[in-house]
Coordinates of C-alpha atoms in Angstrom, one line a residue:
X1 CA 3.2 -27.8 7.9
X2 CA 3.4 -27.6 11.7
X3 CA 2.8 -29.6 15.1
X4 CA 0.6 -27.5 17.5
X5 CA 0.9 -28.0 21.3
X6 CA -2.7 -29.2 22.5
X7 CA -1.5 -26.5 25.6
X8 CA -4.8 -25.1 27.8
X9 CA -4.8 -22.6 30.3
X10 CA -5.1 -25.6 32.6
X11 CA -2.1 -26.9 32.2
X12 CA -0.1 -29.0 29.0
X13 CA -1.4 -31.7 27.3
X14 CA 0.6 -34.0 25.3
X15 CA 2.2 -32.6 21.9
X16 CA 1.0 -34.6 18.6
X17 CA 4.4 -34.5 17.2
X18 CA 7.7 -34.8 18.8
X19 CA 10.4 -33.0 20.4
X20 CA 13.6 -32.7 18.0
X21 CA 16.2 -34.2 19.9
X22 CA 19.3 -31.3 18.9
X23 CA 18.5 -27.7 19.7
X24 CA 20.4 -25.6 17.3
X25 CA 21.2 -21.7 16.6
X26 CA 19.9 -21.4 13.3
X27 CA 19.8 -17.9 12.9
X28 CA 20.4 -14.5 14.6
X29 CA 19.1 -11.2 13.9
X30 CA 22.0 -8.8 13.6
X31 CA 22.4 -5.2 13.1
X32 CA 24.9 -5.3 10.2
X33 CA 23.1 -4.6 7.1
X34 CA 23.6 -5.0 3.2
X35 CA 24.8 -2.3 1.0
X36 CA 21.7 -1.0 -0.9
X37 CA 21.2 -2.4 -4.4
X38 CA 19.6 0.4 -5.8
X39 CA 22.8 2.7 -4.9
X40 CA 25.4 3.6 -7.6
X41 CA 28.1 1.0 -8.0
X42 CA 31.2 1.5 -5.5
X43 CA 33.5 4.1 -6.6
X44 CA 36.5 5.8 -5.4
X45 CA 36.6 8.2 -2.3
X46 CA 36.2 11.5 -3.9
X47 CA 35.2 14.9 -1.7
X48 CA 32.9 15.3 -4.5
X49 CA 30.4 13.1 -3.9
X50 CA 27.0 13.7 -2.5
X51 CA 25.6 12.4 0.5
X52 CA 22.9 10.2 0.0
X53 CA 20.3 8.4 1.9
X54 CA 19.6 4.6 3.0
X55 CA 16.6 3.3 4.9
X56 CA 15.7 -0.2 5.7
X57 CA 12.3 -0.7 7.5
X58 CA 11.1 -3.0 10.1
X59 CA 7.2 -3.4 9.7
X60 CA 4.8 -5.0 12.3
X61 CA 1.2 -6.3 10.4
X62 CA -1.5 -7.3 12.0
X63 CA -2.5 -10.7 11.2
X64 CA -6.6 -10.7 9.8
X65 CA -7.5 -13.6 12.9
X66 CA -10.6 -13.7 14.8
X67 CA -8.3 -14.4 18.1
X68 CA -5.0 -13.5 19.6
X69 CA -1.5 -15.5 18.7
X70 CA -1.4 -17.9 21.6
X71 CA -5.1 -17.4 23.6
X72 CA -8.7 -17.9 22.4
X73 CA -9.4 -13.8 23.4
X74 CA -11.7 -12.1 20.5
X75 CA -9.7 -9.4 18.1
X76 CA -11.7 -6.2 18.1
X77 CA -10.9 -3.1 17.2
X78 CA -12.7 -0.3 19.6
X79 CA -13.8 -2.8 21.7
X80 CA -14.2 -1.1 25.2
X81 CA -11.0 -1.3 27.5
X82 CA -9.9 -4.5 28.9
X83 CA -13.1 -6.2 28.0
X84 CA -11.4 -9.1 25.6
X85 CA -8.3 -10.1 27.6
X86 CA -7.8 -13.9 28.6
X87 CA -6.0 -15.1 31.8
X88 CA -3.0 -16.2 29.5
X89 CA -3.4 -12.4 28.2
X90 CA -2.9 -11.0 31.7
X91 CA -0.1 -13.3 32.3
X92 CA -2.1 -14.9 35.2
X93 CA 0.1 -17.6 36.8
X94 CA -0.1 -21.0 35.6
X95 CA -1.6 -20.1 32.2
X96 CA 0.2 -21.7 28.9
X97 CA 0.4 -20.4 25.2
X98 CA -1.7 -22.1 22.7
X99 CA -0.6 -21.5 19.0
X100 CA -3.4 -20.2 16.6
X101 CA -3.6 -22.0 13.4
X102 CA -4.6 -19.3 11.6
X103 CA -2.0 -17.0 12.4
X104 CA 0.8 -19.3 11.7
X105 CA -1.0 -20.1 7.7
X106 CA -0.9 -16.3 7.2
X107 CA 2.6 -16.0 8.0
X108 CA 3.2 -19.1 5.8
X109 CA 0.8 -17.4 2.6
X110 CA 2.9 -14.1 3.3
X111 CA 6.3 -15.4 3.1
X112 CA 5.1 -17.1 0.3
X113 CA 3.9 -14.0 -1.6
X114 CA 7.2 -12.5 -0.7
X115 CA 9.3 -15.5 -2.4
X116 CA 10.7 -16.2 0.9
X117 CA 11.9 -19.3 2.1
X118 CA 10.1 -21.4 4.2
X119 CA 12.0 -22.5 7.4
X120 CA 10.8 -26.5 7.8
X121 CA 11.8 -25.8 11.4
X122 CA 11.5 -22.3 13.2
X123 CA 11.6 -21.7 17.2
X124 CA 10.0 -19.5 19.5
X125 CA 11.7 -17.0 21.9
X126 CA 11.3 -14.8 25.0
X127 CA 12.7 -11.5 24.5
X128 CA 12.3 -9.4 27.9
X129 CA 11.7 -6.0 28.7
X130 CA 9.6 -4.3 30.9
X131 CA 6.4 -2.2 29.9
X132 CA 3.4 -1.7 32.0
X133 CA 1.5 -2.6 29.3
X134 CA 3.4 -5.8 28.7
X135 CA 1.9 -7.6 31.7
X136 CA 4.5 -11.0 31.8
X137 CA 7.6 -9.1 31.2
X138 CA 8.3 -10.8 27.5
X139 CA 6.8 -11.2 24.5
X140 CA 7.0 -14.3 22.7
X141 CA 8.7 -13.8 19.2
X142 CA 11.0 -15.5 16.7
X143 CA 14.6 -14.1 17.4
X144 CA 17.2 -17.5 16.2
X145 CA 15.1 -19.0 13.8
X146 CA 11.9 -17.0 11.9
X147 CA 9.3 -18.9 10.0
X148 CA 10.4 -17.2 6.6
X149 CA 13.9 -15.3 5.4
X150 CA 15.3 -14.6 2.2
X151 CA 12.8 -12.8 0.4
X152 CA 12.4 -9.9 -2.0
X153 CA 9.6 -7.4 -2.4
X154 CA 9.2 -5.7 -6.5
X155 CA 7.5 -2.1 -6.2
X156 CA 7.1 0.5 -8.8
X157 CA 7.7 4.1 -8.5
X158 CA 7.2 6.9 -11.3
X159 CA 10.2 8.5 -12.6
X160 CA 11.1 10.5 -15.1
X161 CA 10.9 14.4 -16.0
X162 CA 7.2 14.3 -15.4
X163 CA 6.9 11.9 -13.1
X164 CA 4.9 9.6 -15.9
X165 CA 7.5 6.3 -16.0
X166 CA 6.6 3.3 -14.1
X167 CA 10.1 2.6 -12.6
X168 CA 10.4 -1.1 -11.3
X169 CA 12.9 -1.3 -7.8
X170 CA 12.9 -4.3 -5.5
X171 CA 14.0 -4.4 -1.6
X172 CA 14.8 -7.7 0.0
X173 CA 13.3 -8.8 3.0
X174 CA 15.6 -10.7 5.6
X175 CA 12.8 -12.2 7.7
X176 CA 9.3 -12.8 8.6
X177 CA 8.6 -13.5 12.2
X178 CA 5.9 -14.2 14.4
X179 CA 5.4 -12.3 17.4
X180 CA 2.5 -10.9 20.2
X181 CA 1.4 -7.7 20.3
X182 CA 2.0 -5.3 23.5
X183 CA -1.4 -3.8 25.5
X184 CA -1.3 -0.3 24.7
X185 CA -0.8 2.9 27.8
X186 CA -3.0 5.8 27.1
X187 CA -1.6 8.9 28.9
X188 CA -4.2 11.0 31.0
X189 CA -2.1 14.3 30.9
X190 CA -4.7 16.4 33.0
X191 CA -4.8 13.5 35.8
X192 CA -1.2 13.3 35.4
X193 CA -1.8 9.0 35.4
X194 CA -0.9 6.3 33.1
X195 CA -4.0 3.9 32.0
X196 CA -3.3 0.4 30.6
X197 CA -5.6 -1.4 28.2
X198 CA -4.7 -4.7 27.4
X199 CA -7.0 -5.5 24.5
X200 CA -4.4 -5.5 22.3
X201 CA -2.1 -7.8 23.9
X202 CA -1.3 -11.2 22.8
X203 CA -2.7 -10.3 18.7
X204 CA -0.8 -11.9 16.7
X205 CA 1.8 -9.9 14.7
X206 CA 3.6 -10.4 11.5
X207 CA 7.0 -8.4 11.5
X208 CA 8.7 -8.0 8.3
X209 CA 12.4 -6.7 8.1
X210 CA 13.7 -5.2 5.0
X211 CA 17.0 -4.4 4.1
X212 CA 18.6 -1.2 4.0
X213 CA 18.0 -1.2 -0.3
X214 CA 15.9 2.3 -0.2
X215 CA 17.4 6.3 -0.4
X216 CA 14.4 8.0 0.1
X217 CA 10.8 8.6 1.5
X218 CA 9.4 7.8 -2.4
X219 CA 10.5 4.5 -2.4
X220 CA 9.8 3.3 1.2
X221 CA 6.5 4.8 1.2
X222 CA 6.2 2.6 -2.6
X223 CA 7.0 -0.1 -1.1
X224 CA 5.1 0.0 1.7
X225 CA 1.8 0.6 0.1
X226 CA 2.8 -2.7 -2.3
X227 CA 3.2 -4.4 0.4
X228 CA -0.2 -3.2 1.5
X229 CA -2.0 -4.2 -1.7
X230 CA -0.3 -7.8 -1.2
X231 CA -1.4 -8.7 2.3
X232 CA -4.9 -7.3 1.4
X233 CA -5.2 -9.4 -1.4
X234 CA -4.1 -12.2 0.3
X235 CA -6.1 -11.5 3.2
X236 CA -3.6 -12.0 5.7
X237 CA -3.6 -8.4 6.8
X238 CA -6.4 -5.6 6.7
X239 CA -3.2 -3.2 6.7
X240 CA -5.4 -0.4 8.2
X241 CA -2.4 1.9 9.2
X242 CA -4.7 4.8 10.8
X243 CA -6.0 1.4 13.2
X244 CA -3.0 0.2 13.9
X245 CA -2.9 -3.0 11.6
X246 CA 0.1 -2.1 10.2
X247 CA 3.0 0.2 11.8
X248 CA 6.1 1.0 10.3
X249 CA 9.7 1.6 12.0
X250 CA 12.0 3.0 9.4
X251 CA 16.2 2.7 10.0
X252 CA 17.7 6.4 8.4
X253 CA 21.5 6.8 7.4
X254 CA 23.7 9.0 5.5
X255 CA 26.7 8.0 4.1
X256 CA 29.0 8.6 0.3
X257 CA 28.5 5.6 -2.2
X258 CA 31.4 3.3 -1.9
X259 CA 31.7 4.5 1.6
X260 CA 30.6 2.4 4.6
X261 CA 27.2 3.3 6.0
X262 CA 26.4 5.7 8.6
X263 CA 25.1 5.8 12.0
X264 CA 22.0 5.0 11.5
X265 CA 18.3 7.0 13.3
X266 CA 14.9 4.5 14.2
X267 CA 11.8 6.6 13.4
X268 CA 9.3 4.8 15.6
X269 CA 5.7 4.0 14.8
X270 CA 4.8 5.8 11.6
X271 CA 1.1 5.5 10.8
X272 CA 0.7 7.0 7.4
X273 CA 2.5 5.9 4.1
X274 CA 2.2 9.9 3.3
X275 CA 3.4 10.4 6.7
X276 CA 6.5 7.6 6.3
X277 CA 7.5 9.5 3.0
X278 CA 8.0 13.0 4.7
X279 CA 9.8 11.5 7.7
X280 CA 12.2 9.7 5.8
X281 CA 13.2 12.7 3.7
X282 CA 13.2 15.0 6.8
X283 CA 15.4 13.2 8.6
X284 CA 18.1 12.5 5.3
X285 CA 17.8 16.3 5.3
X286 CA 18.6 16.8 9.0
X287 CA 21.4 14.4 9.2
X288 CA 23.1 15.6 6.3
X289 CA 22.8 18.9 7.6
X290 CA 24.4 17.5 11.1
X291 CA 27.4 16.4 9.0
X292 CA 28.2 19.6 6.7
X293 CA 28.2 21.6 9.9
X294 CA 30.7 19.6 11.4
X295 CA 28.4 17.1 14.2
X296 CA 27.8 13.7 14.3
X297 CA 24.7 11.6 13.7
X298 CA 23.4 9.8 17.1
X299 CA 22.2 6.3 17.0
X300 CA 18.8 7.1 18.7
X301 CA 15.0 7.0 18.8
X302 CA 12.8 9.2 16.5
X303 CA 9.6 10.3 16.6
X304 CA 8.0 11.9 13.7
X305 CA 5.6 15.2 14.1
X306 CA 3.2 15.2 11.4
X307 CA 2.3 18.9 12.7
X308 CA 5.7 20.2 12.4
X309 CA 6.7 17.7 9.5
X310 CA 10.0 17.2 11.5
X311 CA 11.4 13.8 13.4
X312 CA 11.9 14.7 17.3
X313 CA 14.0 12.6 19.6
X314 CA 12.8 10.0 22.0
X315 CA 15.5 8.3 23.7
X316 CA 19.0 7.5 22.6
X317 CA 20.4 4.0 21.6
X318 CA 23.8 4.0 22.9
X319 CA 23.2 1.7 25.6
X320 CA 22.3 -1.5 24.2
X321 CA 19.3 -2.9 26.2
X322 CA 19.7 -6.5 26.6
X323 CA 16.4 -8.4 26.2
X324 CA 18.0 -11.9 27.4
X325 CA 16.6 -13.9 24.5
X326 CA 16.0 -17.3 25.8
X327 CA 14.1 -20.2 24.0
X328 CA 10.1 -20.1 24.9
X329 CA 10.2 -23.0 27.2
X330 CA 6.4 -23.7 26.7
X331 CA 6.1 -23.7 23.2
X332 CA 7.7 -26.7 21.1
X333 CA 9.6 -26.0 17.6
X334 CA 6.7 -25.5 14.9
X335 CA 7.3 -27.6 12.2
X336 CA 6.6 -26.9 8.7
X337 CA 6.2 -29.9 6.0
X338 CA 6.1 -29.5 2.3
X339 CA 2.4 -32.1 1.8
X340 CA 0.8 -35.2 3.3
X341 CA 3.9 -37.7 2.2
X342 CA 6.2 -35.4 3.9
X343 CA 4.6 -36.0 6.8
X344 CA 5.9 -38.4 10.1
X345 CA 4.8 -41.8 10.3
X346 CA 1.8 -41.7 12.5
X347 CA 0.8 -37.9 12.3
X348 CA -2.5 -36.2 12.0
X349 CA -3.3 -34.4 8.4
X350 CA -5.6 -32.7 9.5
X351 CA -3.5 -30.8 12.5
X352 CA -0.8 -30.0 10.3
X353 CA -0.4 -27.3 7.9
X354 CA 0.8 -27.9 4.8
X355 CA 2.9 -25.8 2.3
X356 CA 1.5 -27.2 -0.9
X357 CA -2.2 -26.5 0.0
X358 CA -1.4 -22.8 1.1
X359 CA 0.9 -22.1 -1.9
X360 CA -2.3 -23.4 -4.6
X361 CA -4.3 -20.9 -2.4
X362 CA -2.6 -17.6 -3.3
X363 CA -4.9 -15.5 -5.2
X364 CA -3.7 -13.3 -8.1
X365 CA -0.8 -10.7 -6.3
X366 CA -1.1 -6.9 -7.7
X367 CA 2.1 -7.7 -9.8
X368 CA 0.3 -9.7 -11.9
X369 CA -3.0 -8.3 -11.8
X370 CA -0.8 -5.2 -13.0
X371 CA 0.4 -7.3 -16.0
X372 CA -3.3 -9.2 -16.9
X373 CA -4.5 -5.3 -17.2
X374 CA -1.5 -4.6 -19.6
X375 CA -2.3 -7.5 -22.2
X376 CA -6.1 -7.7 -21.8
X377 CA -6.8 -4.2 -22.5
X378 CA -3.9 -2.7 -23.9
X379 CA -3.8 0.2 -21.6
X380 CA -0.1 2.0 -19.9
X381 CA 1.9 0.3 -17.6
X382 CA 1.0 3.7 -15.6
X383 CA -2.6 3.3 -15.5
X384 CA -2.6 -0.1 -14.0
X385 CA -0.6 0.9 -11.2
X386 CA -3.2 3.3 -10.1
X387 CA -6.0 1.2 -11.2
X388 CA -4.4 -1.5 -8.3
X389 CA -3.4 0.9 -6.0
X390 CA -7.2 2.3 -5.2
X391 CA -9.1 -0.5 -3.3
X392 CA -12.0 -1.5 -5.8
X393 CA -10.8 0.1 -9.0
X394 CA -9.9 -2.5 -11.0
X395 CA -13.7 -4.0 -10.3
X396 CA -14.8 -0.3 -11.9
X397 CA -13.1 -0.2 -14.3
X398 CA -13.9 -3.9 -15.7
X399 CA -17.6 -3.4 -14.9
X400 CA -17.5 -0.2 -17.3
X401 CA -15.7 -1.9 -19.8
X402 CA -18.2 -4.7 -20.0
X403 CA -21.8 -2.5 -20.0
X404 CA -20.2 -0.1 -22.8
X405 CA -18.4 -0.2 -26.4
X406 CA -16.3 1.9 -26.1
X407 CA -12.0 1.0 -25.8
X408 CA -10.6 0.2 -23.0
X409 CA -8.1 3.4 -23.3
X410 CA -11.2 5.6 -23.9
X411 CA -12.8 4.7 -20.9
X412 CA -9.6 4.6 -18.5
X413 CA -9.3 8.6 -18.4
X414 CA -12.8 8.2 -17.3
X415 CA -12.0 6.2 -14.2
X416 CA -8.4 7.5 -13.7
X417 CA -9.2 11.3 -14.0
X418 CA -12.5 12.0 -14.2
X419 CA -13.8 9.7 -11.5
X420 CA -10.8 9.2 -9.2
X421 CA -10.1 12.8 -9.2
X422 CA -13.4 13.6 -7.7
X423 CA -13.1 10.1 -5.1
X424 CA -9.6 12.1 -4.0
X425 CA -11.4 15.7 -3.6
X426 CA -13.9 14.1 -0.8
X427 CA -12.4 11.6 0.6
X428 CA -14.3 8.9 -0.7
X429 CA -13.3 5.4 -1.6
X430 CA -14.5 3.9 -4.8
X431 CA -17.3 2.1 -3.6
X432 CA -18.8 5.4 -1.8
X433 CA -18.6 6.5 -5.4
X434 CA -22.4 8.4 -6.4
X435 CA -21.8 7.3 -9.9
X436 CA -22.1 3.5 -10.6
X437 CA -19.9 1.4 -13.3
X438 CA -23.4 1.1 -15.0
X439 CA -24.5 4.9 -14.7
X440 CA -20.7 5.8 -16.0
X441 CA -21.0 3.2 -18.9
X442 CA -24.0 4.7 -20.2
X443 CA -23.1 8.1 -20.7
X444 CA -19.7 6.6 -22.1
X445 CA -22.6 5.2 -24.6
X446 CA -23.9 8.4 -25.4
X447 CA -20.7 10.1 -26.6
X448 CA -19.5 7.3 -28.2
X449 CA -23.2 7.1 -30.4
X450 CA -22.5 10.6 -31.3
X451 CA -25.6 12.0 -29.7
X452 CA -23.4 14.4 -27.2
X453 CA -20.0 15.8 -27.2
X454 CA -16.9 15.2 -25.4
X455 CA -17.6 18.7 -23.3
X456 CA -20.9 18.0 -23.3
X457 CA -20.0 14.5 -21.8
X458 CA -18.1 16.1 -18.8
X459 CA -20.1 18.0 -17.8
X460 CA -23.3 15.6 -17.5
X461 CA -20.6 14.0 -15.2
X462 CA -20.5 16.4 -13.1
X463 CA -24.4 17.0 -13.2
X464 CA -24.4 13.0 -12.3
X465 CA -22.1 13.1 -9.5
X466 CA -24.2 15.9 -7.2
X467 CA -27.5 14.3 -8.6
X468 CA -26.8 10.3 -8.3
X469 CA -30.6 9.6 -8.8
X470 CA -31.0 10.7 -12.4
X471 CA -29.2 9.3 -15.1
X472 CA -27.5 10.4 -18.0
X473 CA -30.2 10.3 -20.6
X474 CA -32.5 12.2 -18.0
X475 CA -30.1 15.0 -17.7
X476 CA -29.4 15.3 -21.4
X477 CA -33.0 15.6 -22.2
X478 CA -33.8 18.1 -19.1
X479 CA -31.2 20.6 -20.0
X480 CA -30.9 20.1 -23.8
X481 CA -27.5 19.2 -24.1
X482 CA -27.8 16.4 -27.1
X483 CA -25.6 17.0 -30.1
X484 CA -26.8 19.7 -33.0
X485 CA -27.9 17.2 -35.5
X486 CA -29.2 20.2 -37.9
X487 CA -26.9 20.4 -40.8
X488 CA -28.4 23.8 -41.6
X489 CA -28.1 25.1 -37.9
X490 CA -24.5 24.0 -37.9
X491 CA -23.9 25.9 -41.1
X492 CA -25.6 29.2 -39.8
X493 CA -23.4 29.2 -36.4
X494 CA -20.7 28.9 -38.4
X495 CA -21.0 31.7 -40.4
X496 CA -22.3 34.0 -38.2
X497 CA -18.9 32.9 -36.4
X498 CA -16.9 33.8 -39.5
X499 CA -18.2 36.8 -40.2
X500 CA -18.0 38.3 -36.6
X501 CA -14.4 37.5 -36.6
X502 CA -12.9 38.0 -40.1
X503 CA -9.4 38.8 -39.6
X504 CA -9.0 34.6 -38.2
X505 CA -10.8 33.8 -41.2
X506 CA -8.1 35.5 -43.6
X507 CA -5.1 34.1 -41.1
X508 CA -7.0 30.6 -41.8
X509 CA -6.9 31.9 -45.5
X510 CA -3.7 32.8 -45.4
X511 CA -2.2 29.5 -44.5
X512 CA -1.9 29.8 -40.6
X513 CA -4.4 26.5 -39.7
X514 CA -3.6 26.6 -36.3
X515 CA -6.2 29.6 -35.8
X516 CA -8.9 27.2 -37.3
X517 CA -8.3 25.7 -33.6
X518 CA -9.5 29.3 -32.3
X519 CA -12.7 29.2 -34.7
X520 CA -13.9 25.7 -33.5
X521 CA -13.8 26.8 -29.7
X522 CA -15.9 30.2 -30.5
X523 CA -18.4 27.3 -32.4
X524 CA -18.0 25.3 -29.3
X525 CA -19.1 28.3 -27.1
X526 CA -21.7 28.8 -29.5
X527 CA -23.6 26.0 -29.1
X528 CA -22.2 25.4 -25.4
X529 CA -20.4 22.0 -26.1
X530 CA -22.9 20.6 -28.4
X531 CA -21.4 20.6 -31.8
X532 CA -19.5 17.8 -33.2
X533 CA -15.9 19.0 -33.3
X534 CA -15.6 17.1 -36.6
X535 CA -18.1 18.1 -38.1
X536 CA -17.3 21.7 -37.5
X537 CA -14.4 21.1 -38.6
X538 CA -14.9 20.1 -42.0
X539 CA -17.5 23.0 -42.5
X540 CA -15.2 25.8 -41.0
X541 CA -12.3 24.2 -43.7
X542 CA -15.1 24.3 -46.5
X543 CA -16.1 27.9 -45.6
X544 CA -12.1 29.1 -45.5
X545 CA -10.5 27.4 -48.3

């Protein structure tokens, strides 16, 4: 729960809830990081060894708010340069931060989410550097003492030899911390000039730091896209990476297992989770390369080329830049309260925010939704990661399930293969999808009343998705694709199958029943897919035995 400063640009009005009288260092961010827990377990020094990767990420999300952190300016994206910055946003003298309500519950239902912990008490800082698109020479963040710490985010990744087990890995996050956004420089090479917009400055961020607990571009890019699925389900986030909403920073070192870890590489700003994966792996692969040939590893600035596929340098880290942290003079602790009888004597309900009320307010997280697929429909582990990994699948999927009889792991290759794999070709998300859960159901209908094949069923699929306005049943009917129901046809294509190819039929005869398999396809081709495999089946057996 938390006590907001009635600040306006005017001037400062008079707190609702007190000053604490101590002012304590609570907690620092430092550089010294955790050994991985998804390493190998410490062994002796041996030559042997491998080198092997660690990465920790730093990750800056965009809170979903209709205005900045600490001014009342409108959050648009494409909005026309400089046309939604407030005095306080241009650092105008005189001007005074005002804490959005909404961005400090988002942060709350995130740390949350993330089983963090909840600081009752957490402190707002000014950490200076100078950018010309950072008009008052700070930003306002949460250096000492962060709103949440102490939490740990579950992922899956597929393992295996074919890549088809769902391996469950965790990371821990050391903090969650509110912070402003910087304006953004866009560089006019041909002019040779610098412009600043300051649209985005003052949104309100959400940076998450993770431990070093990854080796490899896999993981962090599995991670990231969970953490992805949580903040849009929560709707905290958008997490819109190709808009900026949520931008990754990813720490890269080398070192042997038991061995302490090496000089770690930032690769700055990566806007892709594909793009993330490639990074990472490039840059294990060059530093490991820098140490067999004898060099050392520079603690420095990365940027990655996504043309290339290799990081580049951007400046070096060896000189520490000292941001003279100092407390944000004009912004009070924010206090955090568990529910209304935790509360001060004498304080407002309705300003505060309260833990309990956010914490009933977390919808159902992908972990679980994962799990509720599982049980409900008995389908793989596998296929409900990739039903909660595509935005709108799950709704699909449960749409078809309910218009049609068919079982649940019937119609999942349907929506997992069929469907997505044809999403993925164009470039389309689920709900740009020609072919509707009800359309899709139907002709799930069809096969499964016998009155067209499997084959048959694909490829009226196909028909469906470059002709969304007919349906199923119409294209059945218009190219004659329902199932041979003729006992006596079936019998004659048969035959006339047999006796064009008579040295199968004495293999068959012979004992060899995997060339039965042959026969059925030549019936298949036959009747172009509309034969009833098991029906030829036990006629072709008849016929041969």
């Amino acid at each position: 729960m938390a006590a907001f400063c009635a600040a306006t640009d005017a001037g400062l009005q008079k707190c609702v809830f007190f000053y604490p009288q101590t002012f304590k260092m609570i907690r620092r961010i430092s550089t010294s990081c955790l050994r991985c827990n998804i390493q190998p377990q410490p062994q002796a020094r041996s030559a042997s060894q491998q080198l092997v990767g660690v990465v920790g990420l730093e990750i800056h999300a965009q809170i979903h708010s209709n205005t900045k952190l600490f001014s009342g300016s409108a959050v648009k994206f494409s909005a026309p340069p400089n046309s939604v910055v407030s005095l306080f946003d241009a650092a105008l003298p005189g001007t005074l931060p005002v804490l959005n309500r909404r961005c400090v519950e988002a942060a709350v239902m995130t740390g949350l989410a993330l089983s963090c912990r909840i600081n009752n008490k957490s402190l707002f800082d000014r950490k200076h550097y100078f950018y010309a698109d950072l008009p008052s020479g700070y930003q306002i963040t949460q250096q000492r003492c962060p709103i949440a710490v102490d939490g740990k985010l579950t992922y899956n990744v597929f393992g295996g030899e074919k890549k088809d087990k769902v391996l469950q890995k965790s990371v821990s996050i050391k903090q969650i911390q509110l912070e402003q956004d910087s304006g953004k420089s866009l560089h006019d090479d041909v002019r040779g000039q610098t412009l600043i917009d300051l649209n985005r400055a003052g949104v309100g961020l959400m940076e998450l730091v993770m431990e070093p607990d990854m080796s490899c571009g896999e993981e962090a890019a599995a991670a990231v896209r969970e953490l992805q699925l949580i903040l849009q389900a929560l709707g905290t986030c958008q997490a819109n990476m190709s808009e900026g909403q949520l931008r990754v920073d990813a720490n890269v070192s080398v070192h042997r297992p038991g061995e302490p870890l090496g000089v770690r590489t930032e690769v700055k700003n990566i806007n892709s989770v594909r793009y993330l994966a490639r990074a990472i792996d490039y840059e294990i692969r060059r530093q490991i390369d820098v140490l067999r040939n004898g060099g050392t590893v520079q603690n420095e600035t990365r940027a990655y080329d996504s043309k290339t596929g290799e990081t580049v340098p951007m400046r070096d880290k060896e000189g520490l830049q000292d941001y003279r942290f100092m407390p944000e003079p004009n912004l009070p602790p924010l206090m955090l309260y568990e529910d209304a009888a935790s509360l001060p004597s004498g304080a407002n309900a309705r300003q505060a925010v309260l833990l309990r009320d956010i914490r009933e307010r977390l919808p159902e997280l992908p972990a679980v939704r994962r799990d509720r697929l599982v049980r409900t429909h008995g389908i793989l582990p596998e296929h409900s990661c990739t039903l909660v990994n595509e935005d709108g699948l799950v709704e699909y999927f449960e749409s078809v399930l309910q218009a049609t009889e068919k079982e649940p792991r019937a119609v999942i290759g349907w929506v997992t293969k069929e469907l997505l794999g044809l999403l993925k070709l164009q470039d389309m998300s689920v709900s740009q999808s020609p072919i509707g859960p009800s359309a899709l159901a139907q002709l799930l209908e069809l096969q499964e009343t016998g009155r067209i094949s499997s084959s048959v069923a694909r490829q009226v699929f196909q028909e469906m998705w470059k002709s969304p306005h007919k349906s199923a049943e119409q294209i059945v009917q218009e190219q004659d694709l329902g199932i041979v129901s003729d006992s006596q046809e079936l019998q004659r294509i048969c035959q006339d199958v047999m006796d064009s190819h008579p040295d199968e039929v004495l293999a068959v005869r012979r004992g060899n029943k995997k060339v039965l398999n042959r026969l059925m396809g030549l019936v298949q081709r036959a009747t172009k897919g509309r034969s009833d495999p098991v029906r030829v089946r036990e006629i072709l057996e008849e016929k041969t035995s």
